[in-house]
Amino acid sequence: MKRHNLNFVMPGRVIPMLLLLALHQLLISPVIAYTALSDHFLRLVPSGGADFDIENGTLLAPILIPRVPGTPGQTAAQQHFVNFFAKELPKWSIEWYNSTSTTPVSGNKQVPFQNLLFKREPPWVTEGQSNLLTLVAHYDSKITPEGFIGATDSAVPCAILMHVARYLDKFITQMHDEMSELGEGGTIPMDMGVQILLLDGEEAFKQWSDTDSTYGARALADTWENSLYPAMSFYRNPLDQISMFVLLDLLGAANPTVPSFFQTTHWAYKAMATIEDRMRKLGLLESKPTNPFLPDLEKDVSAFHRAYIEDDHIPFMARGVPVLHVIASPFPQVWHTMDDDGAHLDMPTVHDWAKIVTAFALEWLDMMEVEPKEETEAPATS
């Protein structure tokens, strides 16, 4: 579940967002100064095509199942993620972050929560040296209604992140090889990495609250806050390494609207919105929405209010991590119903999100440095 909070319109508990925004202001200025992808590079970004087929797609189909924490379905989803990275992307490290907690429906029984982290850093960095673009989704599904799948919530976001990682991998390798040959690296702006974080236990078991939601995210944020690096490290702990926490949720339904929630990271939102705008003008996207997916490209500073949606980013943002929350609002009509399944996905929208997020990651990681000169140098775009 996700819950809206808007202190002057919507009901519900309001986290003191002014405090959270103040924490953002304490962060160092962004070190990322990347070059926008060329039109040529944008044309090469793949949509994933058949990989998102709901029956046989290699990325999405295996996780269109109930994935409740502590159940065989969730174990199957975990195996799918781990096997994908181990077999197709062996240069990515795999880390498990496990915790347990009671829930309102488990009595005194501890329920296991298992976050998965897949990371690709420059090979020369030491611990606490690289700044990490962090792409995030939750992979658990809601316990009710029984048999709930959660295609938009959040099987599709997970599959999109797998797609992003696979396409990035070739360019990351090329970038690292060229930097090593030139003797580059070893500076904070250049030592960029990327990590895919799949969080467990986002959904409430009974009713959304501070203690019945975001189980995996809360445990991990606490763990990382207290995992201190050696004294001479540039970053204090794993939270400090996060250059941007990009959380995908409720994606895959037609005609989504994703607002820009936070003034402090609106510059990153604008980068993603600009990519969507350019891709549409180039005829590279399949969907024909009434409005852009990301409509707040020109949002004025006066339009930002204390409005947000409670989700897995909250415990990270409360600790000063910059957040770009990519979530459809209003929520899809299928939200928390049995219709949130593969059959109700809009595939052109799924493919377009895959392209937009992939291009955003390429641009963030400054991959114009290794832009393919000929189309044959990059994977096919289907």
PDB file of N, CA and C in Angstrom, residues 148-239:
ATOM      1  N   PHE A 148      -3.601 -11.901  -4.762  1.00  0.00           N
ATOM      2  CA  PHE A 148      -3.237 -10.616  -5.369  1.00  0.00           C
ATOM      3  C   PHE A 148      -1.841 -10.691  -5.976  1.00  0.00           C
ATOM      4  N   ILE A 149      -1.699 -10.182  -7.199  1.00  0.00           N
ATOM      5  CA  ILE A 149      -0.425 -10.250  -7.917  1.00  0.00           C
ATOM      6  C   ILE A 149       0.360  -8.943  -7.815  1.00  0.00           C
ATOM      7  N   GLY A 150      -0.294  -7.836  -8.039  1.00  0.00           N
ATOM      8  CA  GLY A 150       0.431  -6.574  -7.998  1.00  0.00           C
ATOM      9  C   GLY A 150       1.346  -6.402  -9.199  1.00  0.00           C
ATOM     10  N   ALA A 151       0.758  -6.363 -10.388  1.00  0.00           N
ATOM     11  CA  ALA A 151       1.560  -6.192 -11.596  1.00  0.00           C
ATOM     12  C   ALA A 151       2.193  -4.800 -11.640  1.00  0.00           C
ATOM     13  N   THR A 152       1.369  -3.776 -11.409  1.00  0.00           N
ATOM     14  CA  THR A 152       1.930  -2.428 -11.332  1.00  0.00           C
ATOM     15  C   THR A 152       2.592  -2.182  -9.982  1.00  0.00           C
ATOM     16  N   ASP A 153       2.283  -3.037  -8.998  1.00  0.00           N
ATOM     17  CA  ASP A 153       2.611  -2.784  -7.597  1.00  0.00           C
ATOM     18  C   ASP A 153       3.338  -3.977  -6.961  1.00  0.00           C
ATOM     19  N   SER A 154       4.606  -4.299  -7.321  1.00  0.00           N
ATOM     20  CA  SER A 154       5.439  -3.573  -8.247  1.00  0.00           C
ATOM     21  C   SER A 154       6.257  -4.527  -9.117  1.00  0.00           C
ATOM     22  N   ALA A 155       5.570  -5.527  -9.722  1.00  0.00           N
ATOM     23  CA  ALA A 155       6.283  -6.460 -10.591  1.00  0.00           C
ATOM     24  C   ALA A 155       6.875  -5.742 -11.798  1.00  0.00           C
ATOM     25  N   VAL A 156       6.106  -4.864 -12.427  1.00  0.00           N
ATOM     26  CA  VAL A 156       6.605  -4.143 -13.596  1.00  0.00           C
ATOM     27  C   VAL A 156       7.813  -3.279 -13.247  1.00  0.00           C
ATOM     28  N   PRO A 157       7.773  -2.463 -12.188  1.00  0.00           N
ATOM     29  CA  PRO A 157       8.979  -1.714 -11.836  1.00  0.00           C
ATOM     30  C   PRO A 157      10.206  -2.600 -11.622  1.00  0.00           C
ATOM     31  N   CYS A 158      10.041  -3.758 -10.997  1.00  0.00           N
ATOM     32  CA  CYS A 158      11.177  -4.674 -10.812  1.00  0.00           C
ATOM     33  C   CYS A 158      11.722  -5.144 -12.157  1.00  0.00           C
ATOM     34  N   ALA A 159      10.829  -5.538 -13.054  1.00  0.00           N
ATOM     35  CA  ALA A 159      11.271  -6.002 -14.375  1.00  0.00           C
ATOM     36  C   ALA A 159      11.952  -4.876 -15.148  1.00  0.00           C
ATOM     37  N   ILE A 160      11.441  -3.660 -15.020  1.00  0.00           N
ATOM     38  CA  ILE A 160      12.071  -2.521 -15.687  1.00  0.00           C
ATOM     39  C   ILE A 160      13.500  -2.339 -15.187  1.00  0.00           C
ATOM     40  N   LEU A 161      13.710  -2.468 -13.889  1.00  0.00           N
ATOM     41  CA  LEU A 161      15.057  -2.281 -13.340  1.00  0.00           C
ATOM     42  C   LEU A 161      16.009  -3.378 -13.809  1.00  0.00           C
ATOM     43  N   MET A 162      15.522  -4.597 -13.982  1.00  0.00           N
ATOM     44  CA  MET A 162      16.351  -5.654 -14.554  1.00  0.00           C
ATOM     45  C   MET A 162      16.733  -5.301 -15.994  1.00  0.00           C
ATOM     46  N   HIS A 163      15.781  -4.807 -16.741  1.00  0.00           N
ATOM     47  CA  HIS A 163      16.028  -4.373 -18.121  1.00  0.00           C
ATOM     48  C   HIS A 163      17.078  -3.263 -18.156  1.00  0.00           C
ATOM     49  N   VAL A 164      16.950  -2.290 -17.270  1.00  0.00           N
ATOM     50  CA  VAL A 164      17.913  -1.186 -17.208  1.00  0.00           C
ATOM     51  C   VAL A 164      19.307  -1.719 -16.933  1.00  0.00           C
ATOM     52  N   ALA A 165      19.430  -2.585 -15.947  1.00  0.00           N
ATOM     53  CA  ALA A 165      20.741  -3.119 -15.585  1.00  0.00           C
ATOM     54  C   ALA A 165      21.387  -3.859 -16.756  1.00  0.00           C
ATOM     55  N   ARG A 166      20.604  -4.645 -17.457  1.00  0.00           N
ATOM     56  CA  ARG A 166      21.153  -5.422 -18.568  1.00  0.00           C
ATOM     57  C   ARG A 166      21.669  -4.522 -19.684  1.00  0.00           C
ATOM     58  N   TYR A 167      20.935  -3.454 -19.999  1.00  0.00           N
ATOM     59  CA  TYR A 167      21.390  -2.581 -21.072  1.00  0.00           C
ATOM     60  C   TYR A 167      22.574  -1.721 -20.638  1.00  0.00           C
ATOM     61  N   LEU A 168      22.577  -1.288 -19.385  1.00  0.00           N
ATOM     62  CA  LEU A 168      23.691  -0.483 -18.885  1.00  0.00           C
ATOM     63  C   LEU A 168      25.007  -1.240 -18.885  1.00  0.00           C
ATOM     64  N   ASP A 169      24.939  -2.532 -18.651  1.00  0.00           N
ATOM     65  CA  ASP A 169      26.140  -3.308 -18.323  1.00  0.00           C
ATOM     66  C   ASP A 169      27.245  -3.166 -19.363  1.00  0.00           C
ATOM     67  N   LYS A 170      26.904  -3.272 -20.632  1.00  0.00           N
ATOM     68  CA  LYS A 170      27.913  -3.177 -21.691  1.00  0.00           C
ATOM     69  C   LYS A 170      28.621  -1.831 -21.657  1.00  0.00           C
ATOM     70  N   PHE A 171      27.875  -0.786 -21.451  1.00  0.00           N
ATOM     71  CA  PHE A 171      28.463   0.557 -21.475  1.00  0.00           C
ATOM     72  C   PHE A 171      29.284   0.824 -20.217  1.00  0.00           C
ATOM     73  N   ILE A 172      28.850   0.273 -19.088  1.00  0.00           N
ATOM     74  CA  ILE A 172      29.647   0.404 -17.867  1.00  0.00           C
ATOM     75  C   ILE A 172      31.003  -0.257 -18.053  1.00  0.00           C
ATOM     76  N   THR A 173      31.011  -1.458 -18.613  1.00  0.00           N
ATOM     77  CA  THR A 173      32.270  -2.160 -18.855  1.00  0.00           C
ATOM     78  C   THR A 173      33.181  -1.353 -19.767  1.00  0.00           C
ATOM     79  N   GLN A 174      32.620  -0.831 -20.851  1.00  0.00           N
ATOM     80  CA  GLN A 174      33.420  -0.039 -21.778  1.00  0.00           C
ATOM     81  C   GLN A 174      33.967   1.217 -21.101  1.00  0.00           C
ATOM     82  N   MET A 175      33.136   1.864 -20.304  1.00  0.00           N
ATOM     83  CA  MET A 175      33.573   3.064 -19.590  1.00  0.00           C
ATOM     84  C   MET A 175      34.714   2.738 -18.637  1.00  0.00           C
ATOM     85  N   HIS A 176      34.578   1.666 -17.881  1.00  0.00           N
ATOM     86  CA  HIS A 176      35.623   1.293 -16.935  1.00  0.00           C
ATOM     87  C   HIS A 176      36.930   0.952 -17.652  1.00  0.00           C
ATOM     88  N   ASP A 177      36.825   0.225 -18.749  1.00  0.00           N
ATOM     89  CA  ASP A 177      38.027  -0.154 -19.500  1.00  0.00           C
ATOM     90  C   ASP A 177      38.748   1.083 -20.036  1.00  0.00           C
ATOM     91  N   GLU A 178      37.985   2.013 -20.593  1.00  0.00           N
ATOM     92  CA  GLU A 178      38.611   3.210 -21.156  1.00  0.00           C
ATOM     93  C   GLU A 178      39.214   4.088 -20.066  1.00  0.00           C
ATOM     94  N   MET A 179      38.540   4.202 -18.938  1.00  0.00           N
ATOM     95  CA  MET A 179      39.082   4.998 -17.843  1.00  0.00           C
ATOM     96  C   MET A 179      40.360   4.379 -17.292  1.00  0.00           C
ATOM     97  N   SER A 180      40.384   3.061 -17.202  1.00  0.00           N
ATOM     98  CA  SER A 180      41.591   2.386 -16.718  1.00  0.00           C
ATOM     99  C   SER A 180      42.767   2.612 -17.659  1.00  0.00           C
ATOM    100  N   GLU A 181      42.518   2.534 -18.969  1.00  0.00           N
ATOM    101  CA  GLU A 181      43.579   2.751 -19.946  1.00  0.00           C
ATOM    102  C   GLU A 181      44.138   4.170 -19.887  1.00  0.00           C
ATOM    103  N   LEU A 182      43.266   5.119 -19.560  1.00  0.00           N
ATOM    104  CA  LEU A 182      43.683   6.520 -19.514  1.00  0.00           C
ATOM    105  C   LEU A 182      44.191   6.937 -18.137  1.00  0.00           C
ATOM    106  N   GLY A 183      44.144   6.024 -17.189  1.00  0.00           N
ATOM    107  CA  GLY A 183      44.583   6.349 -15.839  1.00  0.00           C
ATOM    108  C   GLY A 183      43.642   7.290 -15.126  1.00  0.00           C
ATOM    109  N   GLU A 184      42.367   7.293 -15.524  1.00  0.00           N
ATOM    110  CA  GLU A 184      41.377   8.152 -14.888  1.00  0.00           C
ATOM    111  C   GLU A 184      40.730   7.418 -13.722  1.00  0.00           C
ATOM    112  N   GLY A 185      39.834   8.070 -13.061  1.00  0.00           N
ATOM    113  CA  GLY A 185      39.209   7.504 -11.885  1.00  0.00           C
ATOM    114  C   GLY A 185      39.949   7.944 -10.634  1.00  0.00           C
ATOM    115  N   GLY A 186      39.377   7.602  -9.489  1.00  0.00           N
ATOM    116  CA  GLY A 186      39.999   7.986  -8.240  1.00  0.00           C
ATOM    117  C   GLY A 186      39.524   9.321  -7.705  1.00  0.00           C
ATOM    118  N   THR A 187      38.584   9.977  -8.408  1.00  0.00           N
ATOM    119  CA  THR A 187      37.985  11.210  -7.916  1.00  0.00           C
ATOM    120  C   THR A 187      36.499  10.986  -7.731  1.00  0.00           C
ATOM    121  N   ILE A 188      35.917  11.698  -6.796  1.00  0.00           N
ATOM    122  CA  ILE A 188      34.519  11.457  -6.444  1.00  0.00           C
ATOM    123  C   ILE A 188      33.572  11.642  -7.631  1.00  0.00           C
ATOM    124  N   PRO A 189      33.697  12.729  -8.418  1.00  0.00           N
ATOM    125  CA  PRO A 189      32.761  12.870  -9.538  1.00  0.00           C
ATOM    126  C   PRO A 189      32.880  11.756 -10.575  1.00  0.00           C
ATOM    127  N   MET A 190      34.076  11.193 -10.743  1.00  0.00           N
ATOM    128  CA  MET A 190      34.274  10.187 -11.787  1.00  0.00           C
ATOM    129  C   MET A 190      33.985   8.772 -11.313  1.00  0.00           C
ATOM    130  N   ASP A 191      34.016   8.557 -10.015  1.00  0.00           N
ATOM    131  CA  ASP A 191      33.824   7.203  -9.490  1.00  0.00           C
ATOM    132  C   ASP A 191      32.341   6.928  -9.275  1.00  0.00           C
ATOM    133  N   MET A 192      31.615   6.836 -10.380  1.00  0.00           N
ATOM    134  CA  MET A 192      30.173   6.620 -10.330  1.00  0.00           C
ATOM    135  C   MET A 192      29.858   5.134 -10.471  1.00  0.00           C
ATOM    136  N   GLY A 193      28.896   4.702  -9.685  1.00  0.00           N
ATOM    137  CA  GLY A 193      28.401   3.341  -9.796  1.00  0.00           C
ATOM    138  C   GLY A 193      26.886   3.349  -9.812  1.00  0.00           C
ATOM    139  N   VAL A 194      26.321   2.159  -9.913  1.00  0.00           N
ATOM    140  CA  VAL A 194      24.859   2.039  -9.933  1.00  0.00           C
ATOM    141  C   VAL A 194      24.483   0.814  -9.123  1.00  0.00           C
ATOM    142  N   GLN A 195      23.377   0.905  -8.412  1.00  0.00           N
ATOM    143  CA  GLN A 195      22.880  -0.249  -7.671  1.00  0.00           C
ATOM    144  C   GLN A 195      21.371  -0.352  -7.836  1.00  0.00           C
ATOM    145  N   ILE A 196      20.923  -1.604  -7.960  1.00  0.00           N
ATOM    146  CA  ILE A 196      19.501  -1.925  -8.060  1.00  0.00           C
ATOM    147  C   ILE A 196      19.088  -2.479  -6.707  1.00  0.00           C
ATOM    148  N   LEU A 197      18.163  -1.799  -6.054  1.00  0.00           N
ATOM    149  CA  LEU A 197      17.713  -2.203  -4.725  1.00  0.00           C
ATOM    150  C   LEU A 197      16.264  -2.672  -4.806  1.00  0.00           C
ATOM    151  N   LEU A 198      16.044  -3.942  -4.500  1.00  0.00           N
ATOM    152  CA  LEU A 198      14.703  -4.524  -4.491  1.00  0.00           C
ATOM    153  C   LEU A 198      14.307  -4.751  -3.037  1.00  0.00           C
ATOM    154  N   LEU A 199      13.332  -3.996  -2.593  1.00  0.00           N
ATOM    155  CA  LEU A 199      12.962  -3.975  -1.181  1.00  0.00           C
ATOM    156  C   LEU A 199      11.793  -4.905  -0.891  1.00  0.00           C
ATOM    157  N   ASP A 200      11.826  -5.470   0.296  1.00  0.00           N
ATOM    158  CA  ASP A 200      10.803  -6.399   0.764  1.00  0.00           C
ATOM    159  C   ASP A 200       9.921  -5.704   1.799  1.00  0.00           C
ATOM    160  N   GLY A 201       8.704  -6.178   1.928  1.00  0.00           N
ATOM    161  CA  GLY A 201       7.851  -5.740   3.026  1.00  0.00           C
ATOM    162  C   GLY A 201       7.347  -4.319   2.930  1.00  0.00           C
ATOM    163  N   GLU A 202       7.170  -3.802   1.714  1.00  0.00           N
ATOM    164  CA  GLU A 202       6.599  -2.455   1.591  1.00  0.00           C
ATOM    165  C   GLU A 202       5.129  -2.443   1.984  1.00  0.00           C
ATOM    166  N   GLU A 203       4.415  -3.491   1.602  1.00  0.00           N
ATOM    167  CA  GLU A 203       2.972  -3.515   1.802  1.00  0.00           C
ATOM    168  C   GLU A 203       2.594  -3.711   3.272  1.00  0.00           C
ATOM    169  N   ALA A 204       1.513  -3.062   3.673  1.00  0.00           N
ATOM    170  CA  ALA A 204       0.951  -3.285   5.004  1.00  0.00           C
ATOM    171  C   ALA A 204       0.276  -4.651   5.054  1.00  0.00           C
ATOM    172  N   PHE A 205       0.308  -5.284   6.224  1.00  0.00           N
ATOM    173  CA  PHE A 205      -0.368  -6.563   6.391  1.00  0.00           C
ATOM    174  C   PHE A 205      -1.817  -6.373   6.818  1.00  0.00           C
ATOM    175  N   LYS A 206      -2.090  -5.274   7.507  1.00  0.00           N
ATOM    176  CA  LYS A 206      -3.459  -5.010   7.961  1.00  0.00           C
ATOM    177  C   LYS A 206      -3.904  -3.615   7.548  1.00  0.00           C
ATOM    178  N   GLN A 207      -3.260  -2.580   8.074  1.00  0.00           N
ATOM    179  CA  GLN A 207      -3.603  -1.203   7.726  1.00  0.00           C
ATOM    180  C   GLN A 207      -2.340  -0.356   7.787  1.00  0.00           C
ATOM    181  N   TRP A 208      -2.126   0.433   6.747  1.00  0.00           N
ATOM    182  CA  TRP A 208      -0.886   1.211   6.627  1.00  0.00           C
ATOM    183  C   TRP A 208      -0.668   2.094   7.849  1.00  0.00           C
ATOM    184  N   SER A 209       0.540   1.986   8.421  1.00  0.00           N
ATOM    185  CA  SER A 209       0.929   2.828   9.549  1.00  0.00           C
ATOM    186  C   SER A 209       2.449   2.887   9.579  1.00  0.00           C
ATOM    187  N   ASP A 210       2.986   3.650  10.536  1.00  0.00           N
ATOM    188  CA  ASP A 210       4.441   3.731  10.667  1.00  0.00           C
ATOM    189  C   ASP A 210       5.067   2.372  10.922  1.00  0.00           C
ATOM    190  N   THR A 211       4.351   1.504  11.616  1.00  0.00           N
ATOM    191  CA  THR A 211       4.905   0.202  11.989  1.00  0.00           C
ATOM    192  C   THR A 211       4.395  -0.940  11.125  1.00  0.00           C
ATOM    193  N   ASP A 212       3.321  -0.731  10.393  1.00  0.00           N
ATOM    194  CA  ASP A 212       2.811  -1.769   9.496  1.00  0.00           C
ATOM    195  C   ASP A 212       2.959  -1.303   8.048  1.00  0.00           C
ATOM    196  N   SER A 213       4.198  -1.254   7.598  1.00  0.00           N
ATOM    197  CA  SER A 213       4.538  -0.868   6.225  1.00  0.00           C
ATOM    198  C   SER A 213       6.048  -0.759   6.137  1.00  0.00           C
ATOM    199  N   THR A 214       6.567  -0.748   4.954  1.00  0.00           N
ATOM    200  CA  THR A 214       7.993  -0.482   4.654  1.00  0.00           C
ATOM    201  C   THR A 214       8.933  -1.213   5.611  1.00  0.00           C
ATOM    202  N   TYR A 215       8.656  -2.474   5.875  1.00  0.00           N
ATOM    203  CA  TYR A 215       9.457  -3.243   6.828  1.00  0.00           C
ATOM    204  C   TYR A 215      10.915  -3.351   6.377  1.00  0.00           C
ATOM    205  N   GLY A 216      11.120  -3.742   5.126  1.00  0.00           N
ATOM    206  CA  GLY A 216      12.492  -3.898   4.636  1.00  0.00           C
ATOM    207  C   GLY A 216      13.218  -2.577   4.527  1.00  0.00           C
ATOM    208  N   ALA A 217      12.532  -1.536   4.044  1.00  0.00           N
ATOM    209  CA  ALA A 217      13.155  -0.222   3.885  1.00  0.00           C
ATOM    210  C   ALA A 217      13.572   0.343   5.232  1.00  0.00           C
ATOM    211  N   ARG A 218      12.713   0.233   6.243  1.00  0.00           N
ATOM    212  CA  ARG A 218      13.045   0.774   7.557  1.00  0.00           C
ATOM    213  C   ARG A 218      14.259   0.063   8.150  1.00  0.00           C
ATOM    214  N   ALA A 219      14.299  -1.256   7.996  1.00  0.00           N
ATOM    215  CA  ALA A 219      15.437  -2.006   8.547  1.00  0.00           C
ATOM    216  C   ALA A 219      16.727  -1.664   7.818  1.00  0.00           C
ATOM    217  N   LEU A 220      16.654  -1.539   6.499  1.00  0.00           N
ATOM    218  CA  LEU A 220      17.862  -1.276   5.722  1.00  0.00           C
ATOM    219  C   LEU A 220      18.382   0.138   5.964  1.00  0.00           C
ATOM    220  N   ALA A 221      17.498   1.122   6.003  1.00  0.00           N
ATOM    221  CA  ALA A 221      17.945   2.492   6.259  1.00  0.00           C
ATOM    222  C   ALA A 221      18.664   2.576   7.600  1.00  0.00           C
ATOM    223  N   ASP A 222      18.138   1.880   8.597  1.00  0.00           N
ATOM    224  CA  ASP A 222      18.782   1.868   9.912  1.00  0.00           C
ATOM    225  C   ASP A 222      20.133   1.170   9.861  1.00  0.00           C
ATOM    226  N   THR A 223      20.194   0.036   9.152  1.00  0.00           N
ATOM    227  CA  THR A 223      21.454  -0.699   9.029  1.00  0.00           C
ATOM    228  C   THR A 223      22.505   0.151   8.341  1.00  0.00           C
ATOM    229  N   TRP A 224      22.151   0.777   7.235  1.00  0.00           N
ATOM    230  CA  TRP A 224      23.127   1.573   6.493  1.00  0.00           C
ATOM    231  C   TRP A 224      23.554   2.817   7.269  1.00  0.00           C
ATOM    232  N   GLU A 225      22.644   3.398   8.020  1.00  0.00           N
ATOM    233  CA  GLU A 225      23.013   4.574   8.811  1.00  0.00           C
ATOM    234  C   GLU A 225      24.102   4.234   9.826  1.00  0.00           C
ATOM    235  N   ASN A 226      24.071   3.019  10.324  1.00  0.00           N
ATOM    236  CA  ASN A 226      25.006   2.608  11.373  1.00  0.00           C
ATOM    237  C   ASN A 226      26.166   1.758  10.855  1.00  0.00           C
ATOM    238  N   SER A 227      26.303   1.652   9.523  1.00  0.00           N
ATOM    239  CA  SER A 227      27.416   0.906   8.922  1.00  0.00           C
ATOM    240  C   SER A 227      28.480   1.914   8.488  1.00  0.00           C
ATOM    241  N   LEU A 228      29.367   2.262   9.395  1.00  0.00           N
ATOM    242  CA  LEU A 228      30.332   3.325   9.162  1.00  0.00           C
ATOM    243  C   LEU A 228      31.547   2.815   8.401  1.00  0.00           C
ATOM    244  N   TYR A 229      32.008   3.615   7.441  1.00  0.00           N
ATOM    245  CA  TYR A 229      33.208   3.282   6.680  1.00  0.00           C
ATOM    246  C   TYR A 229      34.453   3.722   7.450  1.00  0.00           C
ATOM    247  N   PRO A 230      35.626   3.241   7.050  1.00  0.00           N
ATOM    248  CA  PRO A 230      36.868   3.670   7.704  1.00  0.00           C
ATOM    249  C   PRO A 230      37.017   5.188   7.688  1.00  0.00           C
ATOM    250  N   ALA A 231      37.786   5.693   8.607  1.00  0.00           N
ATOM    251  CA  ALA A 231      37.879   7.134   8.850  1.00  0.00           C
ATOM    252  C   ALA A 231      38.273   7.940   7.619  1.00  0.00           C
ATOM    253  N   MET A 232      39.103   7.407   6.740  1.00  0.00           N
ATOM    254  CA  MET A 232      39.595   8.160   5.591  1.00  0.00           C
ATOM    255  C   MET A 232      38.688   8.047   4.369  1.00  0.00           C
ATOM    256  N   SER A 233      37.569   7.353   4.474  1.00  0.00           N
ATOM    257  CA  SER A 233      36.647   7.217   3.344  1.00  0.00           C
ATOM    258  C   SER A 233      35.969   8.554   3.069  1.00  0.00           C
ATOM    259  N   PHE A 234      35.672   8.794   1.792  1.00  0.00           N
ATOM    260  CA  PHE A 234      34.999  10.051   1.447  1.00  0.00           C
ATOM    261  C   PHE A 234      33.581  10.065   1.991  1.00  0.00           C
ATOM    262  N   TYR A 235      32.879   8.938   1.886  1.00  0.00           N
ATOM    263  CA  TYR A 235      31.512   8.851   2.376  1.00  0.00           C
ATOM    264  C   TYR A 235      31.486   8.196   3.749  1.00  0.00           C
ATOM    265  N   ARG A 236      30.589   8.674   4.582  1.00  0.00           N
ATOM    266  CA  ARG A 236      30.533   8.207   5.970  1.00  0.00           C
ATOM    267  C   ARG A 236      29.932   6.814   6.076  1.00  0.00           C
ATOM    268  N   ASN A 237      28.887   6.556   5.287  1.00  0.00           N
ATOM    269  CA  ASN A 237      28.192   5.273   5.354  1.00  0.00           C
ATOM    270  C   ASN A 237      27.486   5.043   4.018  1.00  0.00           C
ATOM    271  N   PRO A 238      26.852   3.881   3.818  1.00  0.00           N
ATOM    272  CA  PRO A 238      26.204   3.613   2.526  1.00  0.00           C
ATOM    273  C   PRO A 238      25.112   4.610   2.151  1.00  0.00           C
ATOM    274  N   LEU A 239      24.452   5.226   3.111  1.00  0.00           N
ATOM    275  CA  LEU A 239      23.443   6.233   2.785  1.00  0.00           C
ATOM    276  C   LEU A 239      24.072   7.438   2.098  1.00  0.00           C
TER     277      LEU A 239
END
